[in-house]
Structure formats: C-alpha cells, structure tokens
Amino acid sequence: MELLRHSLRDKPDNISVHLASVRTPAVVFDERTLREDAARVHGAAKHAGCKLLYSPKANTIRGVLDAIADAVDGFAASSVFEARLSRDVLGDGKSVHITNPGMRPNEVAEIGKFCDYVALNSLRQWQMFGPTLVKSTSCGLRVNPGMSLVRDLRYDPCREYSKLGVPLDHLESLIKRDDNSLVGISGLHFHTNSEASEFSGLLATVRHLTDRVAPLLENLEWINLGGGYLFDDAGHIEEFEECVEVLSSQYGLTVFIEPGTAIVRRGCYLVASVVDCFVSDGRSIAVLDCSTSHWPEIFEFQFEPDVVGDAEDGPYEFLLAGATCLAGDLFGTYAFDAPVRIGDKVIFANAGAYSLVKANYFNGINLPSVYAITDEGELTLENQFFYEDFARQCGGTVHANN
Ligand SMILES: *Cc1c(COP(=O)(O)O)cnc(C)c1O
C-alpha cells in the first residue's frame, strides 16, 4: 500500500479512502466533481446566451448521466439507443437531440418518439426521413463547413471525402438556385473540433457560415455548434461569446453546444491493482489487473493517461502494463516516490471520457466494476460484470448450473 499512500496525498480524504477500498479493476465516478464540471460549462453557456446539451457518447454510465442531468438543458445522442437512454434519464422536461450518419428507416418512428431535435446528416436523409420526422421533431441539417480544425484525419469531420454533414458548397448552391428542397428545415448543426481549449476555430467557422449561407440562417430557428471544446478556462471565452452573440442577435437563432469530454473527463477514475512486477531489458514493469481495452483511446491515440502520484522526477520508474497478450497494451512509464509492489493500487485520473463506453472483453478480461462516490461522500457499488455477461456477448448459452 506504500504507492497508494504516496499517490493519494493530494486528494481529499474521503476520495483517497474510497479509491483505496474498491475491488479492482474499477471505474469510480465522483458525483460532486461531475456536478461541478457540468455547472461550470453550463455557467459559461448561460453567460454567453446559449443552451448546453451533454453528449452521452463520451460516457453513458447511468449514475454519471443522472448526476449531470440537472445541470444541462438536454442531451445530444448519437444513436437511437442513446436517445432512448437520454429520454429515460431526462424525462419530459428537457430536450433530446440526435444526429447520426447511419440512420435507418426502421429507426425513424423511435427517433420521432424520443427526440425533440434531429440533425439530418445528408440531403438524402432529409428527403427520406424528413417528411415523417417534421411531424414530431424540429429538423435541421448537419453541415460540413469545410474548415478543418483537427490534425488527426481519423477525428476530422471536415477531412477530404467526409461522411459527416452536407458540404457547405452544396447548401450554398441550393440557396442560390432558390431551391425549395430546404423548406421545412429549422436548424443547422456542425461539430468540427476535439479537445480544444480555445475558440478561434469556432469563431472562424461561424464567420464562414454567416458569409456563405446568411439567407438560410435568417430563416432558421436554431443552430448547434457541436462539442469538442473543453471550457477549461485556458482561453478566450469572449470568442465563444461572440459566436453566440452573432447567431442569436443578428439571426435570432437559439444556439446549442453539446460537449462530452468537458463535462465528464475529470469526474472519473480508473483504479487497478498491481498483480506482477519484474525487470525487462533494465526497465521495471508493473502488470495491472486492467487493460488498455478498458480505455481503448490510450492505444488508439498512444497517449499516457494521468496517474495519481506520478512524481515526474521520482526515483522509481515503472512501465505500467495491461493484462492482455497484446505487447503494446501499455499505459506508459511513470516515476514514483516509492517502489511499486504487488497489491499496490494504481489510480488513473481524468478517466471519464471515452473510456468505459469503448471498453471491450478482449482476451476475456472482465470489465471494471463501477462505483460511485455520492454527493454525501459514500462509496456505492453501481454495477459489476460476470462470466455470464461475457458468455452472453459471445453468443454462447449460459448454463445456470455452471
Ligand atoms: C463526439 C461528438 C460530440 C462531443 O465531443 P467532445 O469532444 O466529447 O466534446 C458532440 N457532438 C457530436 C456530433 C459528436 O460527434
């Protein structure tokens, strides 16, 4: 427990004690932090004059959704399942929005039932589903403004051959032709950034839209600026406020934003235990009872997650490794004040976004249990997974007597 003692010395007492007592691997969410972060982003949105939606894509743990629900104006779903879950959590008081490039005819009835706002991803989607959806929802188009803000092509909705949104040129030429195919469209949606601390790209995009499709904007009711912004106080909130101001005052639009990461990243921990330690080519390896399959973006992006107690210049360097057969299933190299021993707990912080929601059973390693640290400071076990869950996903028959 030496490592844990060192690693938790900066944390509030109850959180330290709780993180030390969970059965690993575990995802632990902290309701108070989630509420704080949702309130922080909501404050920024409200001050600017726009509405805040949470994008459940980033984290769908039920208790996380419940903790956030009060502090937002609605949820922005990526699928029918997410829309249905959003409605379940929010009840009728708040709005549910959806956009999805793969919408199917057999989903339209449910989308109409669970959603208030739909951003159709293509003109074809609008032709196919618009006539039904306009009866019960406010329909808009997802637009691709064509201004790339993300370097990694895999995450750039404005990349060449993009599948996300109607290219702005197409919209512009429809408007010029005075085509009536856009009659019935009430809003525009775009989502073009990721992990951004400042808003210069957003402002440039909004200016681009007002330059190119002003006549359309004048006839709409709403615009959704997407997610991808962290609202971490790093910079230039006035540029964000200018975006909202232009769209709401000059064009009379209701403005929405729909971040995910900004709201959930800080409020969750991934807690693991060290199950083996040895030296390989001169480097100390600590094998954990979890895997990057529990947080696949670590492997996809090759980033090193934050570890509580990582001392930078600490004298004891360890490569933290996952429990699967994949040689590259590694969390990273960290330096601690004390040697890592079998049985120590390792706590990954800022683990709330795109972690458990993307987790899988690779190698048959069980998923982490889910715990909450409630507003009252109590630790509660929220969910856990068993062999039967794994077997069911494999499609095998689960025998009651096994
Ligand atoms: C992923 C996504 C979001 C949320 O993005 P974050 O980077 O988590 O803020 C919002 N809207 C759409 C359409 C998305 O695809």
Short mmCIF file of C-alpha atoms and ligand atoms in Angstrom, two decimals:
data_model
loop_
_atom_site.label_atom_id
_atom_site.label_comp_id
_atom_site.label_asym_id
_atom_site.label_seq_id
_atom_site.Cartn_x
_atom_site.Cartn_y
_atom_site.Cartn_z
CA MET A 1 0.00 0.00 0.00
CA GLU A 2 3.08 2.26 0.02
CA LEU A 3 2.44 3.51 -3.51
CA LEU A 4 -1.14 4.30 -2.76
CA ARG A 5 -0.26 6.26 0.35
CA HIS A 6 2.10 8.40 -1.66
CA SER A 7 -0.11 8.74 -4.67
CA LEU A 8 -3.15 9.98 -2.81
CA ARG A 9 -1.65 12.58 -0.58
CA ASP A 10 -3.09 15.47 -2.62
CA LYS A 11 -6.66 14.14 -2.70
CA PRO A 12 -9.47 14.94 -0.28
CA ASP A 13 -9.57 12.33 2.48
CA ASN A 14 -12.83 10.62 1.63
CA ILE A 15 -11.86 10.16 -2.01
CA SER A 16 -8.48 8.69 -1.04
CA VAL A 17 -10.08 6.25 1.36
CA HIS A 18 -12.73 5.21 -1.15
CA LEU A 19 -10.31 4.74 -4.04
CA ALA A 20 -8.17 2.60 -1.75
CA SER A 21 -11.05 0.34 -0.81
CA VAL A 22 -12.63 -0.59 -4.16
CA ARG A 23 -12.26 -4.03 -5.70
CA THR A 24 -10.23 -3.65 -8.86
CA PRO A 25 -10.39 -3.15 -11.73
CA ALA A 26 -12.91 -0.38 -11.11
CA VAL A 27 -14.25 2.78 -12.62
CA VAL A 28 -15.14 5.21 -9.86
CA PHE A 29 -17.15 8.29 -10.61
CA ASP A 30 -17.36 11.23 -8.24
CA GLU A 31 -20.78 12.86 -8.34
CA ARG A 32 -19.61 16.11 -6.84
CA THR A 33 -16.92 16.69 -9.45
CA LEU A 34 -19.31 15.77 -12.27
CA ARG A 35 -21.88 18.25 -10.99
CA GLU A 36 -19.20 20.92 -10.57
CA ASP A 37 -17.95 20.48 -14.11
CA ALA A 38 -21.44 20.39 -15.61
CA ALA A 39 -22.27 23.57 -13.67
CA ARG A 40 -19.04 25.22 -14.82
CA VAL A 41 -19.79 24.59 -18.50
CA HIS A 42 -23.44 25.47 -18.01
CA GLY A 43 -22.38 28.77 -16.44
CA ALA A 44 -20.21 29.58 -19.47
CA ALA A 45 -23.01 28.64 -21.87
CA LYS A 46 -25.62 30.61 -19.99
CA HIS A 47 -23.39 33.66 -19.73
CA ALA A 48 -22.91 33.54 -23.49
CA GLY A 49 -26.65 33.08 -24.05
CA CYS A 50 -26.66 29.53 -25.34
CA LYS A 51 -28.09 26.20 -24.25
CA LEU A 52 -25.96 23.33 -23.00
CA LEU A 53 -26.50 19.75 -24.11
CA TYR A 54 -24.38 16.84 -22.90
CA SER A 55 -23.15 14.37 -25.50
CA PRO A 56 -23.63 10.95 -23.80
CA LYS A 57 -21.32 9.39 -26.37
CA ALA A 58 -18.45 10.28 -24.01
CA ASN A 59 -19.81 8.39 -21.01
CA THR A 60 -23.10 6.51 -20.64
CA ILE A 61 -22.79 5.27 -17.06
CA ARG A 62 -26.29 5.72 -15.69
CA GLY A 63 -25.18 7.36 -12.46
CA VAL A 64 -22.98 9.77 -14.42
CA LEU A 65 -25.95 10.73 -16.61
CA ASP A 66 -28.13 11.21 -13.54
CA ALA A 67 -25.51 13.41 -11.88
CA ILE A 68 -25.25 15.63 -14.95
CA ALA A 69 -28.94 15.82 -15.88
CA ASP A 70 -29.93 18.70 -13.60
CA ALA A 71 -27.14 20.97 -14.80
CA VAL A 72 -27.82 20.76 -18.55
CA ASP A 73 -30.64 21.77 -20.90
CA GLY A 74 -30.72 18.42 -22.69
CA PHE A 75 -28.70 15.54 -24.13
CA ALA A 76 -27.33 15.13 -27.67
CA ALA A 77 -27.48 11.48 -28.73
CA SER A 78 -25.52 9.67 -31.44
CA SER A 79 -27.93 6.76 -31.88
CA VAL A 80 -31.42 5.52 -31.10
CA PHE A 81 -30.16 3.65 -28.04
CA GLU A 82 -28.51 6.79 -26.69
CA ALA A 83 -31.63 8.81 -27.49
CA ARG A 84 -33.82 6.34 -25.62
CA LEU A 85 -31.46 6.27 -22.65
CA SER A 86 -31.37 10.08 -22.69
CA ARG A 87 -35.16 10.26 -22.56
CA ASP A 88 -35.17 7.72 -19.73
CA VAL A 89 -32.78 9.87 -17.71
CA LEU A 90 -34.24 13.28 -18.54
CA GLY A 91 -37.95 12.53 -18.52
CA ASP A 92 -40.04 15.02 -20.45
CA GLY A 93 -38.64 18.23 -19.04
CA LYS A 94 -35.50 18.56 -21.17
CA SER A 95 -34.72 18.16 -24.84
CA VAL A 96 -33.15 15.18 -26.59
CA HIS A 97 -31.26 15.83 -29.84
CA ILE A 98 -29.77 13.38 -32.32
CA THR A 99 -27.51 13.23 -35.33
CA ASN A 100 -26.28 10.02 -36.94
CA PRO A 101 -24.91 9.32 -40.43
CA GLY A 102 -26.29 5.77 -40.40
CA MET A 103 -29.95 6.45 -39.68
CA ARG A 104 -32.23 3.66 -40.95
CA PRO A 105 -35.88 3.68 -41.99
CA ASN A 106 -36.84 1.35 -39.16
CA GLU A 107 -35.45 3.80 -36.60
CA VAL A 108 -37.47 6.81 -37.67
CA ALA A 109 -40.51 6.07 -35.52
CA GLU A 110 -38.40 5.73 -32.37
CA ILE A 111 -36.37 8.82 -33.20
CA GLY A 112 -39.63 10.73 -33.55
CA LYS A 113 -40.74 9.36 -30.20
CA PHE A 114 -37.60 10.03 -28.15
CA CYS A 115 -36.15 13.15 -29.79
CA ASP A 116 -37.14 16.80 -29.99
CA TYR A 117 -34.43 17.84 -32.46
CA VAL A 118 -32.90 15.87 -35.33
CA ALA A 119 -29.93 16.99 -37.41
CA LEU A 120 -30.06 15.00 -40.65
CA ASN A 121 -26.63 14.15 -41.94
CA SER A 122 -27.28 14.42 -45.67
CA LEU A 123 -29.81 15.83 -48.13
CA ARG A 124 -30.73 12.25 -48.89
CA GLN A 125 -31.55 11.57 -45.22
CA TRP A 126 -33.67 14.72 -45.26
CA GLN A 127 -35.58 13.53 -48.34
CA MET A 128 -36.08 10.04 -46.94
CA PHE A 129 -36.89 10.79 -43.29
CA GLY A 130 -37.79 14.49 -43.15
CA PRO A 131 -41.47 14.13 -44.14
CA THR A 132 -42.10 11.78 -41.20
CA LEU A 133 -39.80 13.44 -38.68
CA VAL A 134 -41.07 17.01 -39.13
CA LYS A 135 -44.42 15.88 -37.70
CA SER A 136 -42.96 15.39 -34.23
CA THR A 137 -39.45 16.93 -34.19
CA SER A 138 -37.61 20.05 -35.21
CA CYS A 139 -35.48 19.01 -38.19
CA GLY A 140 -32.16 20.51 -39.16
CA LEU A 141 -29.22 19.61 -41.36
CA ARG A 142 -25.75 18.70 -40.27
CA VAL A 143 -23.41 20.82 -42.36
CA ASN A 144 -19.74 20.31 -43.11
CA PRO A 145 -18.29 23.83 -43.05
CA GLY A 146 -15.12 22.53 -44.72
CA MET A 147 -12.78 24.17 -42.21
CA SER A 148 -10.51 21.55 -40.68
CA LEU A 149 -9.59 22.21 -37.05
CA VAL A 150 -8.32 18.74 -36.08
CA ARG A 151 -4.95 17.41 -37.25
CA ASP A 152 -5.61 13.69 -36.93
CA LEU A 153 -7.59 12.75 -40.07
CA ARG A 154 -9.37 9.98 -38.18
CA TYR A 155 -11.05 12.59 -36.00
CA ASP A 156 -11.53 15.40 -38.51
CA PRO A 157 -15.16 15.72 -39.62
CA CYS A 158 -14.01 18.21 -42.30
CA ARG A 159 -11.47 15.84 -43.86
CA GLU A 160 -11.48 15.06 -47.53
CA TYR A 161 -14.29 12.65 -48.50
CA SER A 162 -16.03 13.43 -45.22
CA LYS A 163 -19.14 11.40 -44.44
CA LEU A 164 -20.27 13.94 -41.85
CA GLY A 165 -22.67 16.64 -42.92
CA VAL A 166 -23.81 18.34 -46.11
CA PRO A 167 -20.86 20.16 -47.70
CA LEU A 168 -21.32 23.90 -47.34
CA ASP A 169 -20.89 24.37 -51.12
CA HIS A 170 -23.93 22.19 -51.76
CA LEU A 171 -26.04 24.22 -49.37
CA GLU A 172 -24.82 27.46 -50.86
CA SER A 173 -25.73 26.42 -54.39
CA LEU A 174 -29.16 25.20 -53.29
CA ILE A 175 -29.81 28.60 -51.73
CA LYS A 176 -28.64 30.41 -54.88
CA ARG A 177 -30.95 28.31 -57.03
CA ASP A 178 -33.73 29.20 -54.64
CA ASP A 179 -34.44 25.51 -54.48
CA ASN A 180 -37.39 24.65 -52.26
CA SER A 181 -35.85 21.37 -51.07
CA LEU A 182 -34.84 23.12 -47.84
CA VAL A 183 -38.38 24.14 -46.92
CA GLY A 184 -39.14 22.61 -43.52
CA ILE A 185 -35.54 22.79 -42.27
CA SER A 186 -35.44 24.62 -38.94
CA GLY A 187 -31.81 24.37 -37.90
CA LEU A 188 -28.17 23.73 -38.71
CA HIS A 189 -25.70 21.54 -36.84
CA PHE A 190 -21.95 21.25 -37.13
CA HIS A 191 -19.35 19.52 -35.00
CA THR A 192 -15.79 20.08 -36.16
CA ASN A 193 -13.41 20.14 -33.20
CA SER A 194 -11.93 17.96 -30.49
CA GLU A 195 -10.03 18.67 -27.27
CA ALA A 196 -9.92 22.40 -27.99
CA SER A 197 -9.15 24.86 -25.20
CA GLU A 198 -9.79 27.97 -27.21
CA PHE A 199 -12.43 29.12 -29.65
CA SER A 200 -10.66 30.82 -32.57
CA GLY A 201 -11.55 27.92 -34.88
CA LEU A 202 -15.18 28.12 -33.83
CA LEU A 203 -15.32 31.84 -34.44
CA ALA A 204 -13.72 31.44 -37.88
CA THR A 205 -16.27 28.72 -38.69
CA VAL A 206 -19.21 30.85 -37.60
CA ARG A 207 -17.94 33.78 -39.69
CA HIS A 208 -17.52 31.44 -42.64
CA LEU A 209 -21.14 30.30 -42.28
CA THR A 210 -22.51 33.82 -41.95
CA ASP A 211 -20.52 34.82 -45.06
CA ARG A 212 -21.73 31.90 -47.13
CA VAL A 213 -25.26 30.97 -46.06
CA ALA A 214 -26.69 34.08 -44.39
CA PRO A 215 -30.03 33.83 -46.28
CA LEU A 216 -30.53 30.33 -44.90
CA LEU A 217 -29.55 31.33 -41.35
CA GLU A 218 -32.11 34.12 -41.46
CA ASN A 219 -34.86 31.57 -41.95
CA LEU A 220 -33.84 29.13 -39.23
CA GLU A 221 -34.73 28.74 -35.57
CA TRP A 222 -31.65 27.09 -34.13
CA ILE A 223 -28.02 26.26 -34.66
CA ASN A 224 -25.95 23.64 -32.85
CA LEU A 225 -22.20 24.34 -32.64
CA GLY A 226 -21.31 20.77 -31.62
CA GLY A 227 -18.84 19.66 -28.95
CA GLY A 228 -15.07 19.36 -28.88
CA TYR A 229 -14.41 22.35 -26.60
CA LEU A 230 -13.10 21.83 -23.07
CA PHE A 231 -14.24 25.09 -21.41
CA ASP A 232 -11.17 24.72 -19.20
CA ASP A 233 -10.55 28.43 -18.69
CA ALA A 234 -7.47 28.18 -20.87
CA GLY A 235 -8.52 30.95 -23.12
CA HIS A 236 -10.59 33.50 -24.90
CA ILE A 237 -14.11 32.70 -23.80
CA GLU A 238 -15.02 36.05 -25.41
CA GLU A 239 -14.55 34.43 -28.82
CA PHE A 240 -17.14 31.85 -27.86
CA GLU A 241 -19.44 34.59 -26.61
CA GLU A 242 -19.03 36.45 -29.88
CA CYS A 243 -20.15 33.35 -31.82
CA VAL A 244 -23.30 33.04 -29.75
CA GLU A 245 -23.97 36.78 -29.85
CA VAL A 246 -23.76 36.98 -33.66
CA LEU A 247 -26.01 33.98 -34.17
CA SER A 248 -28.60 34.88 -31.57
CA SER A 249 -28.78 38.67 -32.04
CA GLN A 250 -28.24 39.02 -35.77
CA TYR A 251 -30.03 35.88 -36.88
CA GLY A 252 -32.43 35.30 -33.98
CA LEU A 253 -31.24 31.73 -33.51
CA THR A 254 -31.38 29.56 -30.41
CA VAL A 255 -27.80 28.35 -30.03
CA PHE A 256 -26.82 24.95 -28.63
CA ILE A 257 -23.48 23.42 -27.72
CA GLU A 258 -23.03 19.73 -26.98
CA PRO A 259 -19.70 18.91 -25.32
CA GLY A 260 -18.95 15.49 -23.83
CA THR A 261 -15.36 15.48 -22.60
CA ALA A 262 -15.60 18.89 -20.91
CA ILE A 263 -18.27 17.56 -18.58
CA VAL A 264 -17.15 14.03 -17.71
CA ARG A 265 -13.38 13.73 -18.05
CA ARG A 266 -12.35 14.91 -14.59
CA GLY A 267 -15.10 13.15 -12.65
CA CYS A 268 -13.97 9.52 -13.10
CA TYR A 269 -11.03 7.37 -12.06
CA LEU A 270 -9.87 4.00 -13.34
CA VAL A 271 -8.44 2.04 -10.43
CA ALA A 272 -6.25 -1.02 -10.92
CA SER A 273 -4.08 -3.27 -8.77
CA VAL A 274 -0.53 -4.36 -9.48
CA VAL A 275 -0.51 -8.13 -10.00
CA ASP A 276 3.11 -8.69 -11.07
CA CYS A 277 6.44 -6.85 -11.07
CA PHE A 278 9.65 -7.74 -12.91
CA VAL A 279 12.53 -6.23 -14.87
CA SER A 280 12.68 -6.40 -18.66
CA ASP A 281 15.70 -5.02 -20.56
CA GLY A 282 16.60 -2.99 -17.49
CA ARG A 283 13.18 -1.46 -17.06
CA SER A 284 10.81 -2.22 -14.18
CA ILE A 285 7.45 -3.47 -15.38
CA ALA A 286 4.29 -3.47 -13.26
CA VAL A 287 1.48 -5.59 -14.71
CA LEU A 288 -2.00 -4.39 -13.75
CA ASP A 289 -5.33 -6.20 -13.46
CA CYS A 290 -6.82 -3.92 -16.11
CA SER A 291 -6.03 -3.30 -19.75
CA THR A 292 -6.00 -0.53 -22.32
CA SER A 293 -9.00 -2.45 -23.71
CA HIS A 294 -10.81 -0.80 -20.79
CA TRP A 295 -9.83 2.57 -22.26
CA PRO A 296 -9.04 1.91 -25.93
CA GLU A 297 -8.17 5.51 -26.81
CA ILE A 298 -4.90 5.07 -24.92
CA PHE A 299 -3.90 2.54 -27.55
CA GLU A 300 -5.56 4.36 -30.48
CA PHE A 301 -4.01 7.75 -29.70
CA GLN A 302 -0.89 6.41 -27.96
CA PHE A 303 -1.29 8.84 -25.08
CA GLU A 304 -0.25 8.34 -21.46
CA PRO A 305 -3.11 8.84 -19.01
CA ASP A 306 -2.59 10.79 -15.78
CA VAL A 307 -1.65 8.64 -12.81
CA VAL A 308 -2.23 9.96 -9.31
CA GLY A 309 1.15 10.20 -7.60
CA ASP A 310 3.24 10.32 -10.78
CA ALA A 311 6.19 12.35 -9.47
CA GLU A 312 7.96 13.16 -12.77
CA ASP A 313 11.42 13.08 -11.20
CA GLY A 314 10.56 10.35 -8.68
CA PRO A 315 13.36 7.82 -8.23
CA TYR A 316 11.29 4.70 -9.03
CA GLU A 317 10.37 4.40 -12.69
CA PHE A 318 7.83 1.79 -13.75
CA LEU A 319 6.24 0.85 -17.04
CA LEU A 320 2.57 0.20 -16.24
CA ALA A 321 1.35 -2.65 -18.43
CA GLY A 322 -2.10 -4.08 -19.16
CA ALA A 323 -3.16 -7.65 -18.52
CA THR A 324 -3.70 -8.80 -22.12
CA CYS A 325 -1.46 -10.69 -24.52
CA LEU A 326 -1.06 -7.58 -26.69
CA ALA A 327 2.58 -6.43 -26.44
CA GLY A 328 1.54 -2.81 -26.89
CA ASP A 329 -1.12 -2.95 -24.18
CA LEU A 330 0.82 -0.39 -22.11
CA PHE A 331 -0.32 2.64 -20.14
CA GLY A 332 3.06 4.38 -20.03
CA THR A 333 6.17 4.92 -17.93
CA TYR A 334 5.72 6.74 -14.64
CA ALA A 335 8.08 7.80 -11.85
CA PHE A 336 7.04 7.30 -8.25
CA ASP A 337 8.44 8.28 -4.87
CA ALA A 338 8.22 4.68 -3.69
CA PRO A 339 8.78 1.33 -5.38
CA VAL A 340 5.69 -0.32 -6.87
CA ARG A 341 4.79 -3.62 -5.24
CA ILE A 342 2.33 -6.39 -5.95
CA GLY A 343 -1.01 -5.45 -4.37
CA ASP A 344 -0.49 -1.69 -4.76
CA LYS A 345 -3.30 0.26 -6.34
CA VAL A 346 -2.71 2.46 -9.36
CA ILE A 347 -5.19 5.25 -9.95
CA PHE A 348 -5.68 6.77 -13.37
CA ALA A 349 -7.24 10.22 -13.05
CA ASN A 350 -9.23 12.21 -15.61
CA ALA A 351 -10.58 8.92 -16.91
CA GLY A 352 -14.21 9.86 -17.57
CA ALA A 353 -14.29 10.44 -21.33
CA TYR A 354 -14.36 7.70 -24.00
CA SER A 355 -13.11 5.07 -21.56
CA LEU A 356 -15.64 2.53 -20.23
CA VAL A 357 -18.04 3.38 -23.07
CA LYS A 358 -15.47 1.99 -25.53
CA ALA A 359 -14.29 -0.89 -23.33
CA ASN A 360 -14.36 -4.46 -24.55
CA TYR A 361 -13.75 -8.02 -23.34
CA PHE A 362 -10.58 -8.57 -25.38
CA ASN A 363 -8.71 -11.63 -24.04
CA GLY A 364 -11.79 -12.37 -21.91
CA ILE A 365 -10.56 -9.91 -19.29
CA ASN A 366 -13.58 -8.78 -17.30
CA LEU A 367 -14.76 -5.18 -17.47
CA PRO A 368 -14.15 -2.90 -14.48
CA SER A 369 -16.80 -2.69 -11.78
CA VAL A 370 -18.48 0.69 -11.47
CA TYR A 371 -18.60 2.58 -8.17
CA ALA A 372 -19.95 5.99 -7.24
CA ILE A 373 -18.73 8.40 -4.64
CA THR A 374 -22.05 10.04 -3.90
CA ASP A 375 -22.75 13.67 -3.04
CA GLU A 376 -22.92 12.58 0.59
CA GLY A 377 -19.41 11.17 0.31
CA GLU A 378 -20.46 7.50 0.44
CA LEU A 379 -18.96 4.80 -1.78
CA THR A 380 -21.56 2.66 -3.55
CA LEU A 381 -21.14 -0.26 -5.94
CA GLU A 382 -23.25 0.61 -9.00
CA ASN A 383 -22.58 -2.18 -11.43
CA GLN A 384 -20.35 -5.21 -11.93
CA PHE A 385 -19.85 -7.74 -14.65
CA PHE A 386 -19.67 -11.52 -14.53
CA TYR A 387 -18.72 -14.51 -16.65
CA GLU A 388 -22.38 -14.67 -17.74
CA ASP A 389 -22.14 -11.17 -19.29
CA PHE A 390 -19.08 -12.23 -21.26
CA ALA A 391 -20.66 -15.51 -22.38
CA ARG A 392 -23.84 -13.74 -23.46
CA GLN A 393 -21.86 -11.34 -25.59
CA CYS A 394 -20.09 -14.32 -27.15
CA GLY A 395 -23.47 -15.76 -28.06
CA GLY A 396 -22.96 -18.90 -26.03
CA THR A 397 -25.64 -20.47 -23.94
CA VAL A 398 -25.23 -19.65 -20.29
CA HIS A 399 -25.90 -22.69 -18.17
CA ALA A 400 -27.44 -21.92 -14.84
CA ASN A 401 -25.52 -24.67 -13.06
CA ASN A 402 -22.02 -23.72 -14.20
C1 LIG B 1 -18.28 13.45 -30.29
C2 LIG B 1 -19.30 14.47 -30.51
C3 LIG B 1 -19.58 15.42 -29.52
C4 LIG B 1 -18.82 15.51 -28.22
O1 LIG B 1 -17.47 15.75 -28.41
P1 LIG B 1 -16.45 16.02 -27.20
O2 LIG B 1 -15.13 16.10 -27.89
O3 LIG B 1 -16.54 14.86 -26.27
O4 LIG B 1 -16.86 17.30 -26.57
C5 LIG B 1 -20.61 16.31 -29.78
N1 LIG B 1 -21.31 16.27 -30.95
C6 LIG B 1 -21.04 15.37 -31.92
C7 LIG B 1 -21.85 15.38 -33.18
C8 LIG B 1 -20.03 14.45 -31.74
O5 LIG B 1 -19.78 13.55 -32.70
#
